mmCIF file of C-alpha atoms and ligand atoms in Angstrom:
data_model
loop_
_atom_site.group_PDB
_atom_site.id
_atom_site.type_symbol
_atom_site.label_atom_id
_atom_site.label_comp_id
_atom_site.label_asym_id
_atom_site.label_seq_id
_atom_site.Cartn_x
_atom_site.Cartn_y
_atom_site.Cartn_z
ATOM 1 C CA MET A 418 0.000 0.000 0.000
ATOM 2 C CA VAL A 419 1.482 3.376 -1.000
ATOM 3 C CA SER A 420 1.005 5.945 1.745
ATOM 4 C CA ILE A 421 -0.358 9.405 0.961
ATOM 5 C CA ASN A 422 1.676 11.210 3.601
ATOM 6 C CA PRO A 423 4.649 9.244 4.915
ATOM 7 C CA ILE A 424 4.900 9.947 8.646
ATOM 8 C CA ASN A 425 8.620 9.534 9.116
ATOM 9 C CA ASN A 426 11.761 10.045 7.125
ATOM 10 C CA THR A 427 12.707 6.408 6.492
ATOM 11 C CA ALA A 428 13.503 5.713 2.853
ATOM 12 C CA PRO A 429 10.369 4.735 0.909
ATOM 13 C CA PRO A 430 11.006 2.154 -1.833
ATOM 14 C CA ILE A 431 12.194 3.252 -5.277
ATOM 15 C CA ALA A 432 9.092 4.192 -7.260
ATOM 16 C CA ASN A 433 8.015 1.558 -9.737
ATOM 17 C CA LEU A 434 6.843 2.818 -13.112
ATOM 18 C CA SER A 435 5.030 0.490 -15.484
ATOM 19 C CA SER A 436 6.811 2.016 -18.513
ATOM 20 C CA PRO A 437 10.547 2.442 -19.251
ATOM 21 C CA HIS A 438 9.649 6.037 -20.273
ATOM 22 C CA LEU A 439 7.924 9.027 -18.675
ATOM 23 C CA ILE A 440 6.034 10.793 -21.465
ATOM 24 C CA ALA A 441 2.851 12.043 -19.780
ATOM 25 C CA ILE A 442 0.918 12.162 -16.521
ATOM 26 C CA GLU A 443 -2.225 11.167 -18.425
ATOM 27 C CA GLY A 444 -2.451 7.407 -18.029
ATOM 28 C CA MET A 445 -0.301 7.186 -14.890
ATOM 29 C CA SER A 446 -1.921 5.449 -11.938
ATOM 30 C CA LYS A 447 -2.436 7.057 -8.537
ATOM 31 C CA ILE A 448 -0.021 4.479 -7.080
ATOM 32 C CA GLU A 449 2.728 5.370 -9.569
ATOM 33 C CA ILE A 450 2.298 9.090 -8.847
ATOM 34 C CA LEU A 451 2.247 8.642 -5.064
ATOM 35 C CA SER A 452 5.260 6.349 -5.099
ATOM 36 C CA LEU A 453 7.242 8.997 -7.025
ATOM 37 C CA LEU A 454 6.105 11.763 -4.655
ATOM 38 C CA ASN A 455 6.997 9.720 -1.570
ATOM 39 C CA ARG A 456 10.444 8.796 -2.859
ATOM 40 C CA ALA A 457 11.136 12.418 -3.971
ATOM 41 C CA ASN A 458 9.971 13.669 -0.575
ATOM 42 C CA TYR A 459 12.743 11.559 0.953
ATOM 43 C CA PHE A 460 15.345 12.967 -1.487
ATOM 44 C CA ALA A 461 14.208 16.509 -0.658
ATOM 45 C CA ASP A 462 15.279 15.983 2.969
ATOM 46 C CA ILE A 463 18.438 13.866 2.881
ATOM 47 C CA GLU A 464 21.987 15.155 2.536
ATOM 48 C CA ILE A 465 23.289 15.049 -1.031
ATOM 49 C CA SER A 466 26.263 12.899 0.078
ATOM 50 C CA LYS A 467 23.832 10.183 1.268
ATOM 51 C CA ILE A 468 22.268 9.675 -2.177
ATOM 52 C CA LYS A 469 23.440 6.285 -3.513
ATOM 53 C CA LYS A 470 25.273 6.606 -6.835
ATOM 54 C CA ASN A 471 23.535 3.588 -8.346
ATOM 55 C CA LEU A 472 23.856 4.855 -11.923
ATOM 56 C CA CYS A 473 27.670 4.856 -12.243
ATOM 57 C CA GLY A 474 28.511 3.818 -15.830
ATOM 58 C CA TYR A 475 25.128 4.965 -17.163
ATOM 59 C CA LEU A 476 24.825 7.722 -19.795
ATOM 60 C CA ILE A 477 22.085 10.370 -19.790
ATOM 61 C CA LEU A 478 21.669 12.858 -22.644
ATOM 62 C CA ASN A 479 19.819 16.102 -21.917
ATOM 63 C CA VAL A 480 18.533 17.133 -25.368
ATOM 64 C CA PHE A 481 16.767 20.488 -25.373
ATOM 65 C CA PHE A 482 15.259 21.824 -28.617
ATOM 66 C CA GLU A 483 13.740 24.742 -26.609
ATOM 67 C CA ASN A 484 15.252 26.991 -23.985
ATOM 68 C CA SER A 485 15.220 25.947 -20.342
ATOM 69 C CA THR A 486 16.879 26.910 -17.083
ATOM 70 C CA ARG A 487 15.086 25.024 -14.287
ATOM 71 C CA THR A 488 14.301 21.733 -16.033
ATOM 72 C CA ARG A 489 17.654 21.304 -17.784
ATOM 73 C CA VAL A 490 19.788 22.131 -14.748
ATOM 74 C CA SER A 491 17.715 20.054 -12.342
ATOM 75 C CA PHE A 492 17.798 16.979 -14.612
ATOM 76 C CA GLU A 493 21.566 17.422 -14.923
ATOM 77 C CA LEU A 494 21.969 17.666 -11.134
ATOM 78 C CA ALA A 495 19.652 14.691 -10.623
ATOM 79 C CA GLY A 496 21.597 12.487 -13.033
ATOM 80 C CA ARG A 497 24.952 13.469 -11.531
ATOM 81 C CA ARG A 498 23.719 12.903 -7.971
ATOM 82 C CA LEU A 499 22.812 9.345 -8.999
ATOM 83 C CA GLY A 500 26.350 8.883 -10.396
ATOM 84 C CA ALA A 501 25.467 8.919 -14.121
ATOM 85 C CA GLU A 502 27.451 10.660 -16.842
ATOM 86 C CA VAL A 503 25.289 13.541 -18.118
ATOM 87 C CA ILE A 504 25.818 15.355 -21.425
ATOM 88 C CA ASN A 505 23.839 18.477 -22.354
ATOM 89 C CA ILE A 506 22.977 19.107 -25.979
ATOM 90 C CA SER A 507 21.248 22.326 -26.963
ATOM 91 C CA VAL A 508 19.776 22.730 -30.407
ATOM 92 C CA ASP A 509 21.538 26.049 -31.021
ATOM 93 C CA LYS A 510 24.822 24.181 -31.184
ATOM 94 C CA SER A 511 23.586 20.968 -32.839
ATOM 95 C CA SER A 512 23.497 19.847 -36.478
ATOM 96 C CA ILE A 513 19.712 20.479 -36.527
ATOM 97 C CA LYS A 514 20.848 23.994 -37.459
ATOM 98 C CA LYS A 515 22.463 22.491 -40.586
ATOM 99 C CA GLY A 516 19.196 20.861 -41.664
ATOM 100 C CA GLU A 517 19.428 17.426 -40.016
ATOM 101 C CA SER A 518 15.973 15.891 -39.439
ATOM 102 C CA LEU A 519 14.611 15.093 -35.982
ATOM 103 C CA LEU A 520 14.829 11.341 -36.553
ATOM 104 C CA ASP A 521 18.364 11.522 -37.977
ATOM 105 C CA THR A 522 19.388 13.531 -34.908
ATOM 106 C CA ALA A 523 17.672 10.978 -32.663
ATOM 107 C CA ASN A 524 19.419 8.065 -34.389
ATOM 108 C CA THR A 525 22.783 9.834 -34.141
ATOM 109 C CA LEU A 526 22.302 10.337 -30.407
ATOM 110 C CA SER A 527 21.153 6.736 -30.027
ATOM 111 C CA ALA A 528 24.412 5.509 -31.619
ATOM 112 C CA MET A 529 26.225 6.905 -28.557
ATOM 113 C CA LYS A 530 24.304 4.310 -26.526
ATOM 114 C CA PRO A 531 22.636 6.461 -23.878
ATOM 115 C CA ASN A 532 20.478 4.711 -21.299
ATOM 116 C CA LEU A 533 18.194 7.722 -21.052
ATOM 117 C CA ILE A 534 17.441 10.768 -23.200
ATOM 118 C CA ILE A 535 15.640 13.690 -21.596
ATOM 119 C CA VAL A 536 13.886 15.625 -24.362
ATOM 120 C CA ARG A 537 12.315 19.053 -24.581
ATOM 121 C CA HIS A 538 10.776 19.924 -27.943
ATOM 122 C CA PRO A 539 8.396 22.612 -29.290
ATOM 123 C CA GLU A 540 6.270 19.980 -31.074
ATOM 124 C CA SER A 541 3.772 17.905 -29.080
ATOM 125 C CA GLY A 542 4.592 14.226 -29.531
ATOM 126 C CA ALA A 543 8.348 14.460 -30.186
ATOM 127 C CA PRO A 544 9.351 12.564 -26.965
ATOM 128 C CA LYS A 545 6.789 9.824 -27.780
ATOM 129 C CA LEU A 546 8.297 9.498 -31.269
ATOM 130 C CA PHE A 547 11.773 9.145 -29.713
ATOM 131 C CA SER A 548 10.465 6.475 -27.317
ATOM 132 C CA GLU A 549 9.075 4.427 -30.222
ATOM 133 C CA TYR A 550 12.180 4.587 -32.439
ATOM 134 C CA LEU A 551 15.127 4.491 -30.041
ATOM 135 C CA ASN A 552 16.519 1.710 -27.886
ATOM 136 C CA CYS A 553 16.737 3.797 -24.728
ATOM 137 C CA SER A 554 14.408 5.339 -22.163
ATOM 138 C CA ILE A 555 12.887 8.771 -22.777
ATOM 139 C CA VAL A 556 11.674 11.392 -20.313
ATOM 140 C CA ASN A 557 9.537 14.229 -21.618
ATOM 141 C CA ALA A 558 10.920 17.541 -20.331
ATOM 142 C CA GLY A 559 8.074 19.475 -21.991
ATOM 143 C CA ASP A 560 6.643 18.977 -25.512
ATOM 144 C CA GLY A 561 4.728 21.783 -27.194
ATOM 145 C CA ARG A 562 1.302 22.271 -25.653
ATOM 146 C CA HIS A 563 1.066 18.609 -24.636
ATOM 147 C CA GLU A 564 2.651 17.759 -21.249
ATOM 148 C CA HIS A 565 5.449 18.550 -18.813
ATOM 149 C CA PRO A 566 5.087 15.594 -16.442
ATOM 150 C CA THR A 567 7.943 16.268 -14.019
ATOM 151 C CA GLN A 568 6.699 19.861 -13.540
ATOM 152 C CA ALA A 569 3.308 18.555 -12.379
ATOM 153 C CA LEU A 570 4.995 16.059 -10.057
ATOM 154 C CA LEU A 571 7.161 18.752 -8.465
ATOM 155 C CA ASP A 572 4.163 21.064 -8.155
ATOM 156 C CA ALA A 573 2.197 18.343 -6.345
ATOM 157 C CA LEU A 574 5.023 17.578 -3.922
ATOM 158 C CA THR A 575 5.511 21.297 -3.229
ATOM 159 C CA ILE A 576 1.799 21.653 -2.387
ATOM 160 C CA ARG A 577 1.814 18.530 -0.235
ATOM 161 C CA ARG A 578 4.878 19.645 1.729
ATOM 162 C CA ARG A 579 3.341 23.061 2.433
ATOM 163 C CA LEU A 580 -0.377 22.220 2.874
ATOM 164 C CA GLY A 581 -0.058 18.579 4.002
ATOM 165 C CA ARG A 582 -2.381 17.110 1.362
ATOM 166 C CA ILE A 583 -3.683 17.358 -2.185
ATOM 167 C CA GLU A 584 -7.077 15.645 -1.859
ATOM 168 C CA GLY A 585 -9.987 18.052 -1.464
ATOM 169 C CA LEU A 586 -7.937 21.198 -2.137
ATOM 170 C CA GLU A 587 -9.352 23.891 -4.423
ATOM 171 C CA ILE A 588 -6.601 24.645 -6.937
ATOM 172 C CA ALA A 589 -6.947 27.536 -9.398
ATOM 173 C CA ILE A 590 -4.717 27.560 -12.495
ATOM 174 C CA CYS A 591 -4.712 30.990 -14.090
ATOM 175 C CA GLY A 592 -3.314 32.315 -17.366
ATOM 176 C CA ASP A 593 -2.501 30.948 -20.784
ATOM 177 C CA ILE A 594 -4.200 27.563 -20.354
ATOM 178 C CA ALA A 595 -4.508 26.966 -24.116
ATOM 179 C CA ASN A 596 -0.764 26.908 -24.727
ATOM 180 C CA SER A 597 0.318 25.382 -21.429
ATOM 181 C CA ARG A 598 1.731 21.876 -21.121
ATOM 182 C CA VAL A 599 2.142 22.605 -17.395
ATOM 183 C CA ALA A 600 -1.621 23.148 -17.029
ATOM 184 C CA ARG A 601 -2.423 19.940 -18.900
ATOM 185 C CA SER A 602 -0.072 17.787 -16.769
ATOM 186 C CA ASN A 603 -1.298 19.427 -13.577
ATOM 187 C CA ILE A 604 -4.968 18.891 -14.451
ATOM 188 C CA HIS A 605 -4.384 15.152 -14.960
ATOM 189 C CA LEU A 606 -2.269 14.769 -11.832
ATOM 190 C CA LEU A 607 -4.400 16.883 -9.484
ATOM 191 C CA ASN A 608 -7.604 15.157 -10.664
ATOM 192 C CA THR A 609 -5.997 11.760 -10.054
ATOM 193 C CA LEU A 610 -5.063 12.791 -6.503
ATOM 194 C CA GLY A 611 -8.548 14.148 -5.720
ATOM 195 C CA ALA A 612 -8.079 17.935 -5.861
ATOM 196 C CA LYS A 613 -10.760 20.212 -7.334
ATOM 197 C CA VAL A 614 -9.232 22.065 -10.277
ATOM 198 C CA ARG A 615 -10.435 25.375 -11.707
ATOM 199 C CA CYS A 616 -8.979 27.059 -14.801
ATOM 200 C CA ILE A 617 -9.088 30.823 -15.266
ATOM 201 C CA ALA A 618 -8.238 32.398 -18.633
ATOM 202 C CA PRO A 619 -9.420 34.949 -21.165
ATOM 203 C CA PRO A 620 -11.827 33.178 -23.594
ATOM 204 C CA THR A 621 -9.109 33.327 -26.308
ATOM 205 C CA LEU A 622 -6.719 31.322 -24.088
ATOM 206 C CA MET A 623 -9.218 28.750 -22.756
ATOM 207 C CA PRO A 624 -9.099 25.526 -24.793
ATOM 208 C CA SER A 625 -12.393 23.925 -25.769
ATOM 209 C CA GLY A 626 -13.184 20.593 -24.159
ATOM 210 C CA LEU A 627 -11.536 21.414 -20.843
ATOM 211 C CA LYS A 628 -14.767 20.760 -18.940
ATOM 212 C CA ASN A 629 -14.561 17.137 -20.168
ATOM 213 C CA LEU A 630 -11.466 16.804 -17.968
ATOM 214 C CA GLY A 631 -13.562 17.574 -14.863
ATOM 215 C CA VAL A 632 -12.326 21.154 -14.532
ATOM 216 C CA GLN A 633 -14.388 24.245 -13.643
ATOM 217 C CA CYS A 634 -13.719 27.081 -16.122
ATOM 218 C CA PHE A 635 -13.817 30.834 -15.359
ATOM 219 C CA ASP A 636 -13.162 33.774 -17.649
ATOM 220 C CA ASN A 637 -12.525 36.167 -14.776
ATOM 221 C CA LEU A 638 -9.999 35.980 -11.970
ATOM 222 C CA ILE A 639 -12.197 37.533 -9.295
ATOM 223 C CA ASP A 640 -14.745 34.681 -9.445
ATOM 224 C CA GLY A 641 -12.175 32.018 -10.194
ATOM 225 C CA ILE A 642 -9.929 32.450 -7.155
ATOM 226 C CA LYS A 643 -12.680 32.753 -4.500
ATOM 227 C CA GLY A 644 -11.776 30.413 -1.640
ATOM 228 C CA ALA A 645 -8.899 28.750 -3.550
ATOM 229 C CA ASN A 646 -6.197 27.046 -1.462
ATOM 230 C CA VAL A 647 -3.622 27.311 -4.244
ATOM 231 C CA VAL A 648 -3.361 29.842 -7.062
ATOM 232 C CA MET A 649 -1.036 28.646 -9.818
ATOM 233 C CA LEU A 650 -0.091 31.320 -12.351
ATOM 234 C CA LEU A 651 1.091 30.676 -15.898
ATOM 235 C CA ARG A 652 3.243 32.681 -18.281
ATOM 236 C CA LEU A 653 1.750 33.982 -21.517
ATOM 237 C CA GLN A 654 3.425 31.688 -24.066
ATOM 238 C CA ASN A 655 3.851 34.302 -26.794
ATOM 239 C CA GLU A 656 6.045 31.897 -28.785
ATOM 240 C CA ARG A 657 2.990 29.642 -29.312
ATOM 241 C CA MET A 658 0.482 32.430 -30.143
ATOM 242 C CA SER A 659 -0.540 33.818 -33.505
ATOM 243 C CA GLY A 660 -0.630 37.388 -32.150
ATOM 244 C CA SER A 661 -4.216 38.422 -31.409
ATOM 245 C CA GLU A 662 -5.009 36.283 -28.345
ATOM 246 C CA THR A 663 -4.189 38.821 -25.621
ATOM 247 C CA PRO A 664 -4.658 42.535 -24.939
ATOM 248 C CA SER A 665 -1.660 44.692 -23.944
ATOM 249 C CA LYS A 666 0.484 43.487 -21.030
ATOM 250 C CA SER A 667 -0.922 46.164 -18.711
ATOM 251 C CA GLU A 668 -4.500 45.300 -19.635
ATOM 252 C CA TYR A 669 -3.765 41.604 -19.112
ATOM 253 C CA PHE A 670 -2.331 42.359 -15.667
ATOM 254 C CA HIS A 671 -5.403 44.435 -14.812
ATOM 255 C CA TYR A 672 -7.797 41.551 -15.544
ATOM 256 C CA TYR A 673 -5.763 38.383 -15.010
ATOM 257 C CA GLY A 674 -2.627 39.369 -13.083
ATOM 258 C CA LEU A 675 -2.524 38.452 -9.391
ATOM 259 C CA ASN A 676 -1.746 41.052 -6.732
ATOM 260 C CA ASN A 677 -2.227 41.200 -2.947
ATOM 261 C CA GLU A 678 -5.672 42.800 -3.231
ATOM 262 C CA LYS A 679 -7.089 40.064 -5.467
ATOM 263 C CA LEU A 680 -5.418 37.322 -3.423
ATOM 264 C CA LYS A 681 -7.576 38.368 -0.445
ATOM 265 C CA LEU A 682 -10.495 36.667 -2.245
ATOM 266 C CA ALA A 683 -8.756 33.286 -2.029
ATOM 267 C CA ASN A 684 -8.579 31.163 1.133
ATOM 268 C CA PRO A 685 -6.830 33.171 3.917
ATOM 269 C CA ASN A 686 -3.999 30.590 3.924
ATOM 270 C CA ALA A 687 -3.733 30.388 0.142
ATOM 271 C CA VAL A 688 -0.320 29.882 -1.443
ATOM 272 C CA ILE A 689 0.790 30.995 -4.878
ATOM 273 C CA MET A 690 2.859 29.090 -7.408
ATOM 274 C CA HIS A 691 4.417 29.675 -10.811
ATOM 275 C CA PRO A 692 6.391 27.135 -12.889
ATOM 276 C CA GLY A 693 8.650 29.912 -14.208
ATOM 277 C CA PRO A 694 9.995 31.686 -16.048
ATOM 278 C CA MET A 695 7.662 34.416 -14.752
ATOM 279 C CA ASN A 696 6.949 37.848 -16.147
ATOM 280 C CA ARG A 697 6.667 40.212 -13.205
ATOM 281 C CA GLY A 698 3.911 42.769 -13.648
ATOM 282 C CA VAL A 699 2.173 40.654 -16.323
ATOM 283 C CA GLU A 700 0.815 37.513 -14.615
ATOM 284 C CA ILE A 701 1.995 38.298 -11.086
ATOM 285 C CA ALA A 702 2.815 41.401 -9.024
ATOM 286 C CA SER A 703 6.514 41.464 -8.229
ATOM 287 C CA SER A 704 5.950 41.944 -4.467
ATOM 288 C CA LEU A 705 3.737 38.852 -4.359
ATOM 289 C CA ALA A 706 6.268 36.714 -6.234
ATOM 290 C CA ASP A 707 8.862 37.567 -3.570
ATOM 291 C CA ASP A 708 6.533 37.182 -0.571
ATOM 292 C CA GLU A 709 8.095 34.190 1.204
ATOM 293 C CA GLU A 710 4.971 33.575 3.325
ATOM 294 C CA LYS A 711 2.718 33.098 0.322
ATOM 295 C CA SER A 712 4.940 32.323 -2.639
ATOM 296 C CA LEU A 713 6.176 28.736 -3.192
ATOM 297 C CA ILE A 714 8.060 29.636 -6.369
ATOM 298 C CA LYS A 715 11.567 29.037 -4.966
ATOM 299 C CA MET A 716 10.429 25.862 -3.231
ATOM 300 C CA GLN A 717 9.122 24.542 -6.576
ATOM 301 C CA VAL A 718 12.634 24.849 -8.046
ATOM 302 C CA GLU A 719 14.215 23.133 -5.040
ATOM 303 C CA ILE A 720 11.730 20.243 -5.102
ATOM 304 C CA GLY A 721 12.316 19.890 -8.858
ATOM 305 C CA VAL A 722 15.709 18.309 -8.249
ATOM 306 C CA ALA A 723 14.273 15.724 -5.825
ATOM 307 C CA ILE A 724 11.464 14.824 -8.238
ATOM 308 C CA ARG A 725 13.927 14.332 -11.075
ATOM 309 C CA ILE A 726 16.182 12.110 -8.954
ATOM 310 C CA ALA A 727 13.165 9.949 -8.038
ATOM 311 C CA THR A 728 12.054 9.830 -11.691
ATOM 312 C CA ILE A 729 15.408 8.837 -13.200
ATOM 313 C CA GLU A 730 15.983 6.253 -10.495
ATOM 314 C CA ALA A 731 12.513 4.725 -11.051
ATOM 315 C CA LEU A 732 12.895 4.055 -14.779
ATOM 316 C CA ASN A 733 13.589 0.485 -15.843
ATOM 317 C CA PHE A 734 15.866 1.583 -18.685
ATOM 318 C CA LYS A 735 14.632 0.217 -22.018
ATOM 319 C CA ASN A 736 18.088 -0.995 -23.095
ATOM 320 C CA ASN A 737 18.509 -2.852 -19.781
ATOM 321 C CA LEU A 738 15.150 -4.554 -20.340
ATOM 322 C CA ASN A 739 16.151 -5.584 -23.879
ATOM 323 C CA GLU A 740 19.513 -7.101 -22.872
HETATM 324 N N1 CP B 478 9.227 25.354 -15.511
HETATM 325 C C1 CP B 478 10.080 25.192 -16.543
HETATM 326 O O1 CP B 478 9.931 24.287 -17.373
HETATM 327 O O2 CP B 478 11.114 26.085 -16.551
HETATM 328 P P1 CP B 478 12.301 26.085 -17.605
HETATM 329 O O3 CP B 478 11.726 26.456 -18.964
HETATM 330 O O4 CP B 478 13.301 27.082 -17.099
HETATM 331 O O5 CP B 478 12.868 24.693 -17.665
#
């Protein structure tokens, strides 16, 4: 039986994932999610020197076709803390720039015999394609508008460490829902763990069909955050927009940006989160982002390393399984 809130700090077992890959939260069982959260919770508290370097001799490639600070660095730290060799490849410096196709690049990387490739890509489905063609494990570090599974896992553990539970919480996700892989992964994960999820966005940034995922939808922040325990803000993903979806930045902040005044409508103990990178004065008031009582933004980054250690460690690498 996987516990929801481990009472003590003894090491929970290594999480057991049914797949050699982590592509999406959609389809993961509650037990798989909880076992990852419990194991990561343990890594968040132990000294770095106590982490067993069980992956000595293993090769991890961090392949990022889109920019990243938090995800790339935390996967690199996670791999190194487990003893693996970690190589970072960014598309700016790769032969993609010379016209090489995605699959040719994937096959080239595969020839170096990695055990795991961590992929970020602007197109939804690229990590899944890698997982089908290559003889190694794949972790999705964010693909287009599809999913960012380790972000949702770290968000859930951050909430659980601060508020003690996920089940029954009212969680409001506000901003560019239509273009957000973070929102999609969080909706699946938070629903699976029994939270009540609301999405708040201008009508132009609210995807159709969201209500089918069991989410309450609001087109204004004032109604949407009433009584919420958690307010999760999202960046406007201008790189995925055609240009006419949002008003000016100041108008957006007026209607959808969170400040102290609007936060008073949420639960008195509400916390605020943001996956980053954040745009101060657009989706969140700068003073609120830095308010250590209410803002969990730094904690999210810290917990990200623990989640990624637990994830890498839990994968039954595809090329091990095939040997
Ligand atoms: N949250 C997130 O994915 O941040 P980065 O783009 O910096 O990795």
